Every structure is written in C-alpha cells, then in structure tokens.
C-alpha cells in the first residue's frame, strides 16, 4: 500500500461527459452531459483544494460525439502539459462512451514519460449519488502515485479500479461499475487516497512521441467499421468504395470488420472485401464477441486486431495509416 506522495502540478483537462452533466428534471436519468466546466468539477472535491492542480477546459461535449477535432485539441494540450518540468501528470475528465477510444489514441501518441489518467462518471454531477467527485479524486491520487513510482502510461480510474488504457472498455451501459479490462485484471485499486497495486501488474508505457506532429493533422484517414451478421453481404463495402474517388482525400482507407467468433465473416462478404483490398483499403479482422478478440495464426491471409474491440481497432488503424509507420494492433 502506498500513499500518494509526489508533489508537483497535476493538470486536470476537462472534455465534458456525464461527469460534467446536470439533470434537467431532478432525476438522474434526465440529464445533459458536459454542462459544468472543469474548474467546477475540481472545486467539488474538497481534498483537491490543498493540492497543486491546474484546470484546463479542452472541450465540452458528450463523448458520443467525439471526433478528430477534439482529439487534436487534446493531443496539443497534452503535448504542452507533459513537456513542462513542473507537471508530474495529467488527468482527463471524459465521457464514458468513447473513453476506450481516447485511451488507445493517447497510448499510441503520448511520449513514455508521465502518467496520463482518464476518468469519467456514470451519474451526473447533480446526482446526490454522483460518482464523479470520487473518481476525480482517485484519478489525481493515481497520477501522483504513479509519478512517484516513476510509472508512465495511459490508465483509466473508475469505481476504485485502475485499468490499463489498452485494456479498459465500457462493459455495462448503466451500472455504476461500468468498466472492465476485457478479461484483463486492473493494475491497482484505489481508495481513500491509497493506491494498492495488484501484484505482477505491468504498466505499459505509451508507444509514441507523436503528439506534436499529429496535432497538425487536419483529419484522420477514413477507417470504417462494418459488422458481419446474418444476411451480411458486400453492399455496404461496395457503397463505401463508390462514395469517394481514389483522388479524394476522404476516400476509404481502412475497414475494421467486427467479425463473428474468432475472426470469421459471412461468405457473401468476402468478394467485396477482396475488392476493397485490391483498391488499397487495409482490412483488419476484430471480433464482435465481448471477450477474447482475434489472435493471429500463421496461415492468416487477413490481419487481425488482437484483443482490440472494433472501436479501438478503428483508432489504431487510422493512426497507423496516418503515421505511415505502423504501430499495429499488438
Ligand atoms: N454520453 C456520455 C458521454 O460519454 C456518457 C457518460 O459520460 O457516461 O459523454
């Protein structure tokens, strides 16, 4: 068990979400996400009042509407904050819906120097049982603890659990304990300002150095997700191929197939996927099944996305194509 020891500035970046949400009727179910600014979120946590914290509003949205414009602003802000010697780590308040995608984006792009801690809430800030203040307090605590331990990495802190950013995903649409690691265990538990690491848990440092260069990118290469299901055929794939000419920078560059089982798809889908591949589109297989993903095999003719969910795989493939130097799904 460790106390949160490190002093130095933690920058809390606000992006919106339910954690900043306010009920419109007094009932927790009826609320608008992204109503309070990040200084209000920090002010609602008494234990943060005595700590060196800086708040920065980077965006204000329901994370279901996440996109490259917001990610680019976040990437730029993160790049500046992490470069400051007085900053020991960054906490990002986020909506729960696409937190897993942002976590992978930052894992691929952030330099392996300092902790970056995402947090969210399942109840709006106006709820008498709001989970946001506790999650935010825990997230700052984990940032200080990790910096003190010399740990870099993108993690998510929710309901007293610290998840690797590469594992975390939303696993329940309503429960307050809504996240899991897709089969992986948490890295640590956190409670009352104490971080309790799980034995043998490994913090994987971020892979990138590309925050600065990516912040200039006007858009990500277009990568779409399609699902294999009963009656699936290639109509959607062909429609995507036909929508933009090869000269158009918005053209389809990648496809992630949310496959059945361990990476299979409907036989009627295959001809269109072959046409897409011949047109230069990179096709990855992921699984629509919640656990297990798709492992690579020596006789694979189509690349696999490993344990990534389809939404995570889409981010990784888009960044891979943007950098032209594949981080890949591994
Ligand atoms: N729709 C919300 C969001 O992702 C849900 C949440 O934050 O829990 O912004």
PDB file of C-alpha atoms and ligand atoms in Angstrom, residues 16-19 31 33-34 61-64 94-99 120-123 170, ligand 1:
ATOM      1  CA  UNK A  16     -17.248  17.041 -20.884  1.00  0.00           C
ATOM      2  CA  UNK A  17     -19.208  13.808 -20.371  1.00  0.00           C
ATOM      3  CA  UNK A  18     -21.639  12.736 -17.684  1.00  0.00           C
ATOM      4  CA  UNK A  19     -19.048  13.619 -15.062  1.00  0.00           C
ATOM      5  CA  UNK A  31     -29.533  14.999 -17.734  1.00  0.00           C
ATOM      6  CA  UNK A  33     -23.759  15.802 -20.386  1.00  0.00           C
ATOM      7  CA  UNK A  34     -20.999  18.414 -20.495  1.00  0.00           C
ATOM      8  CA  UNK A  61     -19.051  17.537 -25.281  1.00  0.00           C
ATOM      9  CA  UNK A  62     -20.950  14.337 -24.814  1.00  0.00           C
ATOM     10  CA  UNK A  63     -18.265  11.841 -25.772  1.00  0.00           C
ATOM     11  CA  UNK A  64     -20.651  10.020 -28.106  1.00  0.00           C
ATOM     12  CA  UNK A  94     -14.105  12.302 -20.215  1.00  0.00           C
ATOM     13  CA  UNK A  95     -17.443  10.813 -21.165  1.00  0.00           C
ATOM     14  CA  UNK A  96     -17.682   7.100 -20.588  1.00  0.00           C
ATOM     15  CA  UNK A  97     -18.922   6.262 -24.092  1.00  0.00           C
ATOM     16  CA  UNK A  98     -15.707   6.658 -26.064  1.00  0.00           C
ATOM     17  CA  UNK A  99     -13.167   6.711 -23.232  1.00  0.00           C
ATOM     18  CA  UNK A 120     -15.476   9.504 -16.104  1.00  0.00           C
ATOM     19  CA  UNK A 121     -18.765   9.014 -14.281  1.00  0.00           C
ATOM     20  CA  UNK A 122     -21.991   7.127 -14.782  1.00  0.00           C
ATOM     21  CA  UNK A 123     -24.116   9.603 -12.821  1.00  0.00           C
ATOM     22  CA  UNK A 170     -17.220   0.106 -21.176  1.00  0.00           C
TER      23      UNK A 170
HETATM   24  N1  LIG B   1     -22.871  10.017 -23.139  1.00  0.00           N
HETATM   25  C1  LIG B   1     -21.977  10.275 -22.029  1.00  0.00           C
HETATM   26  C2  LIG B   1     -20.592  10.562 -22.598  1.00  0.00           C
HETATM   27  O1  LIG B   1     -19.910   9.665 -22.975  1.00  0.00           O
HETATM   28  C3  LIG B   1     -21.963   9.131 -21.120  1.00  0.00           C
HETATM   29  C4  LIG B   1     -21.053   9.266 -19.926  1.00  0.00           C
HETATM   30  O2  LIG B   1     -20.224  10.156 -19.815  1.00  0.00           O
HETATM   31  O3  LIG B   1     -21.176   8.402 -19.044  1.00  0.00           O
HETATM   32  O4  LIG B   1     -20.210  11.682 -22.659  1.00  0.00           O
END
